[in-house]
Short mmCIF file of C-alpha atoms in Angstrom, two decimals:
data_model
loop_
_atom_site.label_atom_id
_atom_site.label_comp_id
_atom_site.label_asym_id
_atom_site.label_seq_id
_atom_site.Cartn_x
_atom_site.Cartn_y
_atom_site.Cartn_z
CA MET H 1 -5.75 -10.41 9.63
CA ARG H 2 -9.77 -11.15 7.86
CA VAL H 3 -10.80 -13.25 5.51
CA GLU H 4 -13.81 -13.16 3.27
CA PRO H 5 -14.26 -15.45 0.22
CA CYS H 6 -15.21 -13.30 -2.63
CA TYR H 7 -16.77 -14.91 -5.89
CA VAL H 8 -13.96 -13.87 -9.93
CA LYS H 9 -14.90 -15.42 -12.95
CA GLN H 10 -11.33 -17.25 -13.97
CA HIS H 11 -9.97 -16.70 -17.09
CA PRO H 12 -8.57 -18.82 -19.85
CA PRO H 13 -12.31 -20.16 -19.79
CA MET H 14 -10.71 -23.25 -18.94
CA ALA H 15 -9.98 -22.68 -15.32
CA GLU H 16 -12.52 -21.83 -14.93
CA ASP H 17 -14.88 -24.55 -15.83
CA TYR H 18 -12.29 -26.81 -14.33
CA VAL H 19 -13.61 -25.38 -11.16
CA SER H 20 -17.02 -24.38 -11.88
CA HIS H 21 -18.01 -27.15 -14.34
CA PHE H 22 -15.80 -30.27 -14.20
CA SER H 23 -18.09 -31.85 -16.60
CA ARG H 24 -16.88 -29.57 -19.32
CA VAL H 25 -13.09 -30.17 -19.60
CA GLN H 26 -13.44 -34.08 -18.35
CA GLU H 27 -12.49 -35.43 -21.30
CA LEU H 28 -8.99 -32.86 -20.43
CA PHE H 29 -7.88 -34.97 -17.15
CA ASP H 30 -8.05 -38.32 -15.30
CA TYR H 31 -9.02 -36.68 -11.54
CA ASP H 32 -12.13 -35.28 -11.35
CA PRO H 33 -10.89 -32.31 -8.19
CA ARG H 34 -14.82 -32.01 -6.44
CA SER H 35 -15.38 -37.35 -6.28
CA ASN H 36 -14.61 -37.65 -2.78
CA ASP H 37 -12.55 -40.06 -2.53
CA VAL H 38 -9.66 -38.47 -4.93
CA TRP H 39 -7.26 -38.43 -3.25
CA GLU H 40 -7.65 -41.89 -1.76
CA GLN H 41 -7.98 -43.23 -6.16
CA ARG H 42 -4.65 -40.75 -6.34
CA VAL H 43 -3.21 -42.78 -3.76
CA ARG H 44 -4.22 -46.09 -5.26
CA PHE H 45 -2.41 -45.43 -8.23
CA LEU H 46 0.52 -44.33 -7.01
CA ASP H 47 0.97 -47.10 -4.85
CA ARG H 48 0.87 -49.60 -7.82
CA GLN H 49 2.55 -47.23 -10.66
CA SER H 50 4.35 -49.55 -12.99
CA GLY H 51 5.51 -46.68 -15.20
CA PRO H 52 8.96 -44.78 -14.44
CA ARG H 53 10.13 -43.74 -11.28
CA ALA H 54 13.40 -42.20 -10.19
CA ASP H 55 15.70 -43.54 -7.58
CA ARG H 56 13.75 -42.26 -3.89
CA HIS H 57 17.82 -42.28 -2.15
CA GLN H 58 19.78 -40.99 -5.77
CA LEU H 59 16.67 -38.00 -4.80
CA VAL H 60 17.06 -37.39 -1.42
CA GLN H 61 21.15 -36.66 -1.79
CA ALA H 62 20.18 -34.63 -4.06
CA LEU H 63 17.40 -31.39 -2.08
CA SER H 64 19.48 -32.50 0.64
CA LEU H 65 22.51 -30.25 -0.72
CA PHE H 66 20.73 -28.21 -2.35
CA ASN H 67 18.27 -27.25 0.62
CA GLN H 68 21.57 -27.29 3.22
CA ARG H 69 23.54 -24.77 0.40
CA ILE H 70 20.22 -21.95 0.75
CA GLU H 71 21.04 -22.85 4.32
CA ASN H 72 16.81 -24.44 4.23
CA ALA H 73 15.46 -25.37 7.01
CA PRO H 74 14.93 -27.87 9.97
CA GLU H 75 11.75 -28.79 9.56
CA ALA H 76 12.14 -28.77 5.18
CA LEU H 77 15.59 -30.47 5.76
CA ALA H 78 13.80 -32.90 7.51
CA ALA H 79 10.73 -33.72 5.00
CA ILE H 80 13.61 -34.18 2.06
CA ARG H 81 15.05 -36.67 4.15
CA SER H 82 10.66 -38.41 4.25
CA LEU H 83 11.46 -39.21 0.99
CA GLU H 84 13.14 -42.97 2.01
CA ASP H 85 9.49 -44.06 2.48
CA GLU H 86 7.98 -45.52 0.16
CA ARG H 87 4.80 -43.85 1.69
CA THR H 88 5.91 -41.28 1.51
CA LEU H 89 3.87 -38.23 -1.05
CA VAL H 90 4.42 -34.63 -2.56
CA VAL H 91 2.48 -32.33 -3.31
CA VAL H 92 4.58 -29.73 -5.81
CA GLY H 93 4.25 -26.22 -7.20
CA GLY H 94 6.21 -24.16 -9.03
CA GLN H 95 6.79 -20.55 -10.64
CA GLN H 96 10.36 -19.01 -12.27
CA ALA H 97 13.31 -17.82 -9.95
CA CYS H 98 11.90 -14.57 -9.93
CA LEU H 99 14.29 -11.04 -8.46
CA PHE H 100 12.79 -11.05 -4.40
CA THR H 101 9.82 -13.10 -4.78
CA GLY H 102 8.07 -11.28 -8.23
CA PRO H 103 4.75 -11.34 -7.90
CA LEU H 104 2.48 -11.79 -5.25
CA LEU H 105 1.37 -14.84 -6.87
CA VAL H 106 4.13 -16.81 -6.01
CA ILE H 107 3.63 -16.66 -2.30
CA TYR H 108 -0.01 -17.06 -2.72
CA LYS H 109 1.46 -20.71 -4.76
CA ALA H 110 3.62 -21.96 -1.70
CA ILE H 111 1.36 -21.28 0.07
CA THR H 112 -1.69 -23.46 -1.16
CA ILE H 113 1.36 -25.95 -1.69
CA VAL H 114 1.71 -25.58 2.18
CA ARG H 115 -1.62 -26.25 3.19
CA THR H 116 -3.03 -28.48 1.08
CA ALA H 117 0.50 -31.00 1.63
CA ARG H 118 -0.48 -30.05 5.29
CA ARG H 119 -4.21 -31.35 4.86
CA LEU H 120 -3.72 -34.48 2.38
CA SER H 121 -1.63 -35.47 5.36
CA ARG H 122 -3.36 -35.32 7.50
CA GLU H 123 -7.11 -36.84 6.33
CA LEU H 124 -4.39 -40.18 4.60
CA ARG H 125 -2.93 -40.56 7.66
CA ARG H 126 0.75 -40.99 5.99
CA PRO H 127 4.04 -38.82 5.13
CA VAL H 128 3.13 -35.79 1.75
CA ILE H 129 5.54 -33.43 1.93
CA PRO H 130 4.92 -29.58 0.03
CA VAL H 131 7.62 -29.51 -2.58
CA PHE H 132 7.80 -25.74 -4.34
CA TRP H 133 9.66 -26.23 -8.07
CA ILE H 134 12.26 -22.63 -9.31
CA ALA H 135 12.67 -23.55 -12.89
CA GLY H 136 15.94 -22.94 -12.83
CA GLU H 137 16.38 -24.08 -16.18
CA ASP H 138 13.81 -21.42 -17.76
CA HIS H 139 15.98 -18.71 -19.84
CA ASP H 140 13.57 -15.57 -20.72
CA PHE H 141 15.63 -13.17 -17.82
CA ASP H 142 13.58 -10.24 -18.43
CA GLU H 143 11.08 -12.51 -17.80
CA VAL H 144 11.94 -12.88 -14.02
CA ASN H 145 14.39 -10.34 -13.33
CA HIS H 146 12.07 -7.53 -12.33
CA VAL H 147 9.85 -6.57 -9.21
CA TYR H 148 7.15 -3.35 -9.08
CA TYR H 149 6.31 -1.75 -6.71
CA LEU H 150 3.70 1.30 -6.06
CA THR H 151 4.79 5.11 -4.77
CA GLN H 152 3.90 7.46 -3.31
CA ASN H 153 2.74 10.08 -5.99
CA LEU H 154 0.42 6.13 -7.34
CA ASP H 155 2.62 5.50 -10.00
CA ILE H 156 3.77 1.94 -10.31
CA ARG H 157 7.70 1.86 -9.98
CA LYS H 158 9.64 -1.54 -12.15
CA ILE H 159 13.23 -1.92 -9.88
CA GLN H 160 15.52 -4.97 -13.11
CA VAL H 161 18.70 -6.57 -12.53
CA ASP H 162 19.78 -6.40 -16.22
CA HIS H 163 21.57 -9.44 -18.04
CA PRO H 164 25.26 -9.84 -17.22
CA THR H 165 25.49 -10.96 -20.38
CA GLY H 166 22.66 -11.14 -23.21
CA LYS H 167 23.48 -15.08 -23.41
CA LYS H 168 19.53 -17.15 -24.04
CA THR H 169 21.88 -19.54 -20.58
CA SER H 170 18.89 -20.89 -17.95
CA VAL H 171 18.40 -18.60 -15.38
CA SER H 172 20.08 -20.77 -12.86
CA ARG H 173 23.22 -21.00 -14.40
CA ILE H 174 23.57 -16.43 -14.88
CA ALA H 175 25.87 -15.26 -12.72
CA LEU H 176 24.72 -11.46 -10.95
CA ASN H 177 28.29 -10.20 -9.44
CA ARG H 178 28.51 -7.69 -6.49
CA PRO H 179 27.70 -4.70 -7.45
CA GLN H 180 24.51 -5.51 -9.04
CA TRP H 181 22.77 -7.29 -6.19
CA GLU H 182 24.16 -4.41 -3.92
CA GLU H 183 22.52 -1.71 -6.81
CA VAL H 184 19.08 -3.61 -6.67
CA VAL H 185 18.75 -3.75 -2.79
CA ASP H 186 19.66 -0.77 -3.21
CA GLN H 187 17.20 0.45 -5.16
CA PHE H 188 14.39 -1.12 -3.20
CA GLN H 189 15.56 -0.72 0.38
CA GLN H 190 14.62 2.72 -1.03
CA SER H 191 10.60 1.86 -2.61
CA LEU H 192 9.94 0.45 1.03
CA MET H 193 8.07 3.43 2.95
CA ASP H 194 10.08 4.14 6.28
CA THR H 195 8.24 1.44 9.02
CA GLU H 196 9.12 -0.04 11.85
CA PHE H 197 9.44 -3.44 10.30
CA LYS H 198 12.30 -1.87 7.04
CA ALA H 199 15.33 -1.69 8.59
CA GLU H 200 15.05 -5.60 9.24
CA ILE H 201 13.45 -6.28 6.10
CA VAL H 202 16.61 -4.56 3.99
CA GLU H 203 18.96 -6.14 6.55
CA LYS H 204 17.84 -9.25 5.60
CA LEU H 205 17.25 -9.11 2.32
CA ALA H 206 21.07 -7.65 1.77
CA GLN H 207 21.92 -10.62 4.09
CA LEU H 208 20.37 -13.33 1.27
CA ALA H 209 21.98 -10.93 -1.33
CA GLY H 210 25.16 -11.16 -0.30
CA ARG H 211 25.34 -14.88 -0.70
CA SER H 212 24.31 -15.45 -3.89
CA THR H 213 25.08 -15.38 -7.38
CA THR H 214 22.27 -15.94 -9.14
CA LEU H 215 18.81 -14.89 -9.40
CA VAL H 216 17.35 -18.91 -8.50
CA ASP H 217 20.06 -18.49 -5.84
CA CYS H 218 18.39 -15.73 -3.90
CA PHE H 219 15.51 -16.58 -4.50
CA ALA H 220 15.36 -19.89 -2.75
CA ARG H 221 17.31 -18.62 0.10
CA ILE H 222 14.38 -16.51 0.27
CA MET H 223 11.83 -18.93 0.56
CA ALA H 224 13.75 -21.11 2.62
CA TRP H 225 13.69 -17.59 5.43
CA LEU H 226 9.92 -17.19 4.55
CA PHE H 227 8.47 -20.63 4.03
CA GLY H 228 11.55 -23.15 5.17
CA PRO H 229 9.79 -23.66 8.97
CA GLN H 230 6.28 -25.25 6.94
CA GLY H 231 8.72 -27.34 5.61
CA LEU H 232 8.68 -25.92 3.14
CA VAL H 233 11.47 -27.74 0.56
CA LEU H 234 12.87 -25.87 -2.55
CA VAL H 235 13.57 -27.84 -5.74
CA ASP H 236 15.74 -25.86 -8.90
CA SER H 237 15.54 -27.84 -12.41
CA GLY H 238 19.04 -26.21 -13.39
CA ASP H 239 20.14 -28.73 -10.78
CA PRO H 240 22.82 -30.41 -12.11
CA ASN H 241 22.75 -32.92 -9.56
CA LEU H 242 18.66 -33.33 -10.00
CA ARG H 243 20.11 -33.85 -14.14
CA CYS H 244 21.86 -37.00 -13.19
CA ILE H 245 18.15 -38.67 -11.98
CA GLU H 246 16.82 -37.53 -14.80
CA ARG H 247 19.21 -39.22 -16.74
CA PRO H 248 16.64 -41.85 -18.04
CA MET H 249 14.15 -39.55 -18.91
CA PHE H 250 15.16 -37.77 -21.32
CA GLU H 251 16.72 -40.79 -23.02
CA GLN H 252 12.84 -42.20 -23.73
CA PHE H 253 11.70 -38.07 -24.35
CA ILE H 254 14.15 -38.87 -26.79
CA ALA H 255 12.77 -42.29 -28.28
CA TRP H 256 9.71 -40.97 -27.89
CA SER H 257 10.05 -37.73 -29.12
CA ARG H 258 6.98 -37.88 -32.08
CA GLU H 259 5.04 -39.83 -30.36
CA MET H 260 5.04 -36.78 -27.96
CA ASN H 261 4.83 -34.71 -31.19
CA GLU H 262 1.69 -36.43 -31.81
CA ALA H 263 0.16 -36.31 -28.48
CA LEU H 264 0.55 -32.40 -27.68
CA TRP H 265 -1.21 -32.32 -30.97
CA ASN H 266 -3.86 -34.17 -30.63
CA GLY H 267 -4.29 -32.28 -27.13
CA LYS H 268 -4.90 -29.63 -28.50
CA ARG H 269 -7.46 -30.96 -31.65
CA LYS H 270 -8.73 -31.94 -28.03
CA VAL H 271 -8.76 -28.82 -26.65
CA GLU H 272 -10.20 -26.62 -29.45
CA SER H 273 -13.07 -29.07 -30.62
CA LEU H 274 -14.32 -28.40 -26.46
CA GLY H 275 -14.22 -24.91 -27.95
CA TYR H 276 -11.59 -23.52 -25.53
CA ALA H 277 -8.86 -21.24 -27.08
CA ALA H 278 -4.86 -23.88 -26.32
CA GLN H 279 -2.53 -22.02 -24.27
CA LEU H 280 0.49 -24.14 -24.99
CA ASP H 281 2.73 -22.83 -28.40
CA LEU H 282 3.35 -25.58 -29.55
CA LYS H 283 6.25 -26.30 -32.74
CA GLU H 284 5.66 -28.84 -36.40
CA GLY H 285 8.32 -31.34 -35.04
CA SER H 286 9.61 -30.36 -32.11
CA ALA H 287 11.12 -32.57 -30.00
CA ASN H 288 10.32 -30.52 -26.44
CA LEU H 289 12.83 -30.87 -25.37
CA PHE H 290 15.99 -28.14 -25.31
CA VAL H 291 19.97 -28.88 -25.19
CA ASP H 292 22.54 -26.34 -24.34
CA HIS H 293 25.00 -25.06 -27.44
CA GLU H 294 27.41 -23.24 -26.70
CA GLY H 295 26.47 -21.94 -24.13
CA GLU H 296 22.84 -21.26 -24.92
CA ARG H 297 19.01 -22.75 -24.46
CA THR H 298 18.74 -24.50 -27.55
CA LEU H 299 15.56 -25.58 -28.65
CA LEU H 300 15.06 -28.92 -30.67
CA TYR H 301 13.72 -30.03 -33.63
CA ARG H 302 12.85 -33.88 -35.58
CA ASP H 303 15.00 -33.76 -38.76
CA GLN H 304 14.35 -35.34 -42.32
CA TYR H 305 16.65 -38.07 -41.75
CA GLY H 306 15.09 -39.33 -37.83
CA GLY H 307 17.56 -36.80 -36.33
CA PHE H 308 17.95 -33.70 -35.14
CA THR H 309 18.53 -30.54 -35.31
CA ASP H 310 17.89 -26.42 -34.46
CA LYS H 311 15.42 -24.26 -35.71
CA LYS H 312 18.61 -23.21 -38.23
CA GLY H 313 19.74 -26.29 -38.84
CA HIS H 314 23.20 -24.87 -36.88
CA VAL H 315 23.32 -28.03 -34.88
CA ARG H 316 22.70 -31.75 -35.56
CA PHE H 317 22.25 -35.16 -33.61
CA THR H 318 21.94 -38.05 -35.35
CA LYS H 319 19.46 -40.46 -32.61
CA GLN H 320 22.11 -42.39 -31.55
CA GLU H 321 23.98 -39.09 -30.80
CA LEU H 322 21.52 -37.71 -28.59
CA VAL H 323 20.95 -40.34 -26.60
CA ASP H 324 24.51 -41.41 -26.12
CA LEU H 325 24.99 -36.98 -25.26
CA ALA H 326 21.77 -38.43 -22.89
CA LYS H 327 23.30 -41.27 -20.35
CA ASN H 328 26.25 -39.31 -20.63
CA ASP H 329 26.19 -35.77 -20.32
CA PRO H 330 22.69 -34.58 -19.45
CA VAL H 331 22.99 -31.82 -17.77
CA ARG H 332 23.51 -30.10 -21.09
CA PHE H 333 19.37 -30.90 -21.70
CA SER H 334 16.63 -29.13 -19.96
CA ASN H 335 12.40 -29.81 -20.14
CA ASN H 336 10.34 -27.40 -22.16
CA ALA H 337 7.00 -26.37 -20.85
CA ALA H 338 5.43 -30.22 -22.53
CA THR H 339 7.78 -32.43 -21.03
CA ARG H 340 8.48 -30.37 -17.36
CA PRO H 341 5.99 -32.02 -15.51
CA ILE H 342 6.36 -35.61 -17.22
CA MET H 343 10.09 -34.73 -15.55
CA GLN H 344 8.43 -33.88 -12.10
CA GLU H 345 6.25 -36.88 -11.94
CA PHE H 346 9.51 -39.34 -12.92
CA LEU H 347 10.62 -37.47 -9.48
CA PHE H 348 8.09 -37.14 -7.47
CA PRO H 349 5.05 -38.69 -6.30
CA VAL H 350 2.90 -36.50 -6.95
CA LEU H 351 -0.07 -37.06 -5.28
CA GLY H 352 -1.55 -33.20 -6.38
CA THR H 353 0.27 -30.30 -8.22
CA ILE H 354 -1.43 -26.81 -8.19
CA LEU H 355 -2.14 -24.18 -10.39
CA GLY H 356 -2.57 -21.29 -11.52
CA PRO H 357 -5.53 -20.98 -14.50
CA GLY H 358 -3.73 -20.54 -17.03
CA GLU H 359 -1.48 -23.67 -15.88
CA ILE H 360 -4.42 -24.94 -15.97
CA ALA H 361 -4.96 -24.19 -18.88
CA TYR H 362 -2.38 -25.73 -20.48
CA TRP H 363 -1.90 -28.74 -18.78
CA GLY H 364 -5.76 -29.40 -21.06
CA LEU H 365 -3.56 -30.01 -23.59
CA LEU H 366 -1.39 -33.10 -21.91
CA ARG H 367 -3.35 -36.60 -20.78
CA GLU H 368 -2.52 -37.85 -24.26
CA ALA H 369 1.72 -37.03 -22.93
CA PHE H 370 0.87 -39.07 -19.44
CA GLN H 371 -0.45 -41.22 -20.56
CA LEU H 372 2.25 -41.97 -23.16
CA PHE H 373 4.71 -43.28 -20.36
CA GLU H 374 2.14 -44.62 -18.97
CA LEU H 375 1.17 -41.94 -15.95
CA GLN H 376 -1.68 -40.17 -15.01
CA MET H 377 -2.09 -36.35 -14.67
CA PRO H 378 -1.64 -36.08 -10.30
CA VAL H 379 -5.33 -33.68 -9.10
CA ILE H 380 -5.08 -31.02 -10.14
CA VAL H 381 -4.99 -28.62 -6.99
CA PRO H 382 -6.53 -24.53 -8.02
CA ARG H 383 -3.92 -22.37 -6.55
CA LEU H 384 -5.52 -19.26 -3.56
CA GLN H 385 -5.80 -16.23 -4.54
CA PHE H 386 -5.55 -13.05 -2.15
CA THR H 387 -6.86 -9.61 -2.81
CA ILE H 388 -5.12 -7.40 0.10
CA LEU H 389 -7.35 -4.76 0.89
CA GLU H 390 -5.65 -2.53 3.52
CA PRO H 391 -8.28 -0.32 6.58
CA SER H 392 -7.79 2.39 4.33
CA VAL H 393 -8.30 1.82 0.45
CA GLN H 394 -11.59 -0.12 1.97
CA LYS H 395 -13.03 3.00 3.53
CA GLN H 396 -12.67 4.47 -0.15
CA MET H 397 -14.35 2.38 -1.86
CA GLN H 398 -17.25 2.58 0.67
CA THR H 399 -16.44 5.96 0.31
CA TYR H 400 -17.76 6.27 -3.06
CA GLY H 401 -19.54 2.62 -2.99
CA ILE H 402 -16.92 0.77 -4.92
CA LEU H 403 -17.29 -2.99 -4.73
CA LEU H 404 -14.63 -4.91 -4.90
CA GLU H 405 -16.29 -8.28 -6.78
CA ARG H 406 -17.24 -5.66 -9.58
CA ALA H 407 -14.18 -3.89 -9.93
CA LEU H 408 -12.00 -7.60 -9.22
CA ASP H 409 -14.35 -8.79 -12.58
CA ASP H 410 -14.02 -5.57 -15.16
CA VAL H 411 -10.92 -3.77 -14.78
CA GLN H 412 -12.46 -0.75 -16.12
CA TYR H 413 -15.28 -0.63 -13.58
CA ILE H 414 -13.75 2.04 -10.96
CA GLU H 415 -12.89 4.46 -14.76
CA HIS H 416 -17.33 4.17 -14.78
CA LYS H 417 -17.27 4.35 -11.06
CA LYS H 418 -15.20 7.52 -11.36
CA LYS H 419 -17.25 9.41 -13.95
CA ALA H 420 -20.56 8.47 -12.41
CA TRP H 421 -19.46 9.80 -8.96
CA LEU H 422 -18.09 12.87 -11.36
CA GLU H 423 -21.66 13.16 -12.58
CA GLU H 424 -23.42 12.88 -10.30
CA GLN H 425 -21.25 16.60 -9.08
CA GLY H 426 -23.18 19.11 -11.42
CA ALA H 427 -20.05 17.91 -14.45
CA LEU H 428 -23.54 15.99 -17.07
CA HIS H 429 -24.52 19.15 -17.03
CA LEU H 430 -21.30 21.55 -17.92
CA LYS H 431 -21.46 18.42 -21.07
CA ASP H 432 -24.70 18.55 -21.51
CA ARG H 433 -24.58 23.11 -22.02
CA PHE H 434 -21.29 22.40 -24.39
CA ASP H 435 -23.51 19.59 -26.14
CA HIS H 436 -26.33 21.78 -26.64
CA VAL H 437 -23.98 24.40 -28.40
CA LYS H 438 -22.19 22.25 -30.67
CA ARG H 439 -25.97 21.05 -31.37
CA GLN H 440 -27.38 24.86 -31.82
CA VAL H 441 -23.98 25.75 -34.05
CA VAL H 442 -24.55 22.63 -35.97
CA GLU H 443 -28.44 24.23 -36.21
CA LEU H 444 -27.73 27.52 -36.95
CA TYR H 445 -24.70 26.81 -39.72
CA THR H 446 -26.20 24.38 -42.24
CA PRO H 447 -29.03 27.04 -43.49
CA LEU H 448 -25.59 29.83 -43.74
CA LEU H 449 -23.74 26.85 -45.65
CA ASP H 450 -26.54 26.42 -47.99
CA LEU H 451 -26.85 29.36 -48.93
CA VAL H 452 -23.47 30.01 -49.24
CA SER H 453 -23.57 27.71 -51.84
CA ASN H 454 -26.06 28.39 -54.05
CA ILE H 455 -24.50 31.65 -54.63
CA ASP H 456 -20.93 29.84 -55.06
CA PRO H 457 -20.82 25.40 -54.93
CA GLY H 458 -16.83 26.19 -54.76
CA MET H 459 -17.57 27.61 -51.09
CA ARG H 460 -19.65 24.27 -49.76
CA ASP H 461 -16.24 22.46 -48.69
CA LEU H 462 -14.68 26.46 -47.09
CA GLY H 463 -18.04 25.87 -45.05
CA LYS H 464 -17.23 22.94 -43.71
CA THR H 465 -14.08 23.79 -42.95
CA ASN H 466 -14.86 26.94 -41.02
CA LEU H 467 -17.06 24.77 -38.99
CA ASP H 468 -15.22 22.16 -38.91
CA LYS H 469 -12.96 24.88 -37.04
CA ILE H 470 -15.35 26.35 -35.04
CA LEU H 471 -16.55 23.13 -34.31
CA LYS H 472 -12.97 22.42 -32.70
CA HIS H 473 -12.83 25.40 -30.52
CA ILE H 474 -15.44 24.97 -28.70
CA THR H 475 -14.33 21.28 -27.63
CA PHE H 476 -11.25 22.77 -27.02
CA LEU H 477 -12.44 24.49 -24.42
CA GLU H 478 -15.06 22.34 -23.09
CA THR H 479 -11.72 19.99 -22.29
CA ARG H 480 -9.84 22.50 -20.93
CA ALA H 481 -13.25 23.96 -18.80
CA MET H 482 -13.86 19.23 -17.51
CA ALA H 483 -10.00 19.54 -16.49
CA SER H 484 -11.03 22.56 -14.23
CA TYR H 485 -13.76 21.88 -13.01
CA GLU H 486 -12.26 17.79 -12.04
CA ALA H 487 -9.06 20.05 -10.77
CA GLN H 488 -11.94 21.33 -7.60
CA PHE H 489 -12.23 17.46 -6.63
CA GLU H 490 -8.65 16.15 -6.79
CA THR H 491 -8.47 14.60 -3.59
CA ALA H 492 -11.72 12.67 -4.48
CA LEU H 493 -9.69 11.17 -7.86
CA ARG H 494 -6.82 10.74 -6.17
CA ARG H 495 -8.45 8.15 -4.24
CA PHE H 496 -10.26 7.25 -7.05
CA GLU H 497 -6.81 6.09 -8.72
CA ARG H 498 -5.98 4.79 -5.28
CA ILE H 499 -8.33 2.33 -5.33
CA ARG H 500 -7.70 1.32 -8.68
CA GLN H 501 -3.85 0.71 -8.31
CA ASN H 502 -4.04 -0.74 -4.89
CA VAL H 503 -6.72 -3.41 -6.78
CA THR H 504 -6.21 -3.65 -10.26
CA PRO H 505 -2.82 -2.49 -10.58
CA MET H 506 -1.99 -2.03 -14.49
CA GLY H 507 -5.55 -3.32 -15.29
CA LYS H 508 -4.00 -6.81 -13.83
CA LEU H 509 -5.21 -8.53 -10.16
CA GLN H 510 -2.90 -7.10 -7.37
CA ASP H 511 -1.44 -10.62 -7.29
CA ARG H 512 0.36 -10.70 -10.35
CA VAL H 513 2.06 -7.77 -10.33
CA TYR H 514 3.33 -6.36 -6.91
CA ASN H 515 5.48 -8.00 -4.50
CA VAL H 516 5.28 -9.48 -1.28
CA PHE H 517 7.62 -7.71 0.88
CA THR H 518 5.01 -4.23 0.22
CA TYR H 519 2.73 -6.02 2.01
CA LEU H 520 5.92 -7.04 4.89
CA ASN H 521 6.89 -3.71 4.86
CA LYS H 522 3.47 -2.10 6.78
CA HIS H 523 2.38 -5.40 8.47
CA GLY H 524 5.10 -7.78 8.90
CA GLN H 525 5.56 -11.89 8.61
CA HIS H 526 3.10 -13.22 10.73
CA TRP H 527 0.14 -12.50 9.32
CA LEU H 528 1.93 -14.50 6.02
CA THR H 529 2.42 -17.63 8.63
CA GLU H 530 -0.94 -17.22 9.92
CA LEU H 531 -2.05 -17.62 6.26
CA THR H 532 -0.62 -20.52 5.98
CA GLU H 533 -3.28 -22.15 8.55
CA ALA H 534 -6.51 -19.97 8.61
CA PRO H 535 -9.80 -21.48 7.67
CA LEU H 536 -10.92 -20.86 4.48
CA ALA H 537 -13.17 -21.78 1.96
CA ASP H 538 -12.18 -24.03 -0.89
CA ASN H 539 -9.67 -23.24 -3.31
CA ARG H 540 -12.04 -22.47 -5.77
CA THR H 541 -12.51 -19.08 -4.08
CA HIS H 542 -11.13 -15.42 -4.59
CA HIS H 543 -10.57 -14.27 -0.87
CA ILE H 544 -10.33 -10.67 -0.24
CA LEU H 545 -7.65 -10.62 2.61
CA TYR H 546 -7.52 -7.62 5.40
CA LEU H 547 -4.12 -5.80 6.42
CA SER H 548 -4.36 -4.13 9.88
#
């Protein structure tokens, strides 16, 4: 394994400015990540913090129960116990519970969490543990129920598991039956090429899926298998035990609902005044909380009478009724994208949070919302980004002069290089000849068209139609001729396609599409462990990961 830095511009623009031009966005965040003493600043705030804070002992109990149930490693269970110590801090990041861990970016986020916690623990000389926040409370099943892989024929295929009920329920509550798990494991097995590692991987996934009920269960078990020995603590945001600890914060969200929404809209206006597009979809009158109603996760809004209702007005609560529900049955509540970061801050002493580019952009709206609850945004650390380059793909890129940084910055670049290569082989001359013939036809036909129009003006339209047909026939012949010409270079064109499908599949960065098991199946698991310890450039830099 070899890792090299390369520059790839971040999207959206706010994320690029956060990592490269922080002065442009400093009004939106509490800490400058480039400040020499940024971590000491954050530690001082956490040690003297007066804002709301969860009971550590209760938190340790809830985390222990969940991590024991998913069979997390002893190192992770020891990290949980260390939270009893008031000096212990947390580096946290999270993602939805995707099928078989979903796209590579999930794995890279976990690696960034582990690496950052380890480094800060060493530098600050106090315990810092890595925590992965599984967004099990989310209800968008279609976002997490699938995984993509690349076939031998260079087609991108999708494996997915269907929603068993169709209800808008938190993913952590959607139970899948045994035949569903068996079918999706079988599909996944068929997607993997035969290698020395395949049998072990498939057997392990089948075991973990067989002991799972929900996508959250399976996701957590796989992440515990891959990163538990690194001390990674898993937390399900939809865990009922966690909900009971969150009770006081839900009460505050209800009490300060109007002020919270105003703070978010102020954040949106600030972001837009700096020239950025707001990445959080704010809704007028939103309470920024969900409540479970008849088995469905329902977003609440404030009504004109000071109470709360759903969007259609079918569910209604007075303010006191909602507060009482939060006290007596907090399991029915869940956070949205705006309240989740604040709830995370309430639960954990968050030293730093690991975010992807899109998350950095939407967190730019949240500063005033944090301040409303006497909190500060934690230090934001950009998620490490990698593009895996295997030897055969690397060799083909060198053959055709394809630069990885250009390809990652412009998804059309590889297509342009392919066309340029074809032209160099002589295809340009063929196209020029057809273009020349078309021009000659027009030049010869135009005087004839003028002549017949003088005889009968009504024949001009007929003549134009006839000319169009002639040109279409020439274009048809050109298309067929080009296709036959390109067929002579089928091997080269397949290489271009292989490069494109490996580097920018579906017009996206590789880490947003492919699953980690494609690469674990080819290269084993050792590189994943090495990546948590390898010396790297800072997180502002994309990396090329050479696997052999």
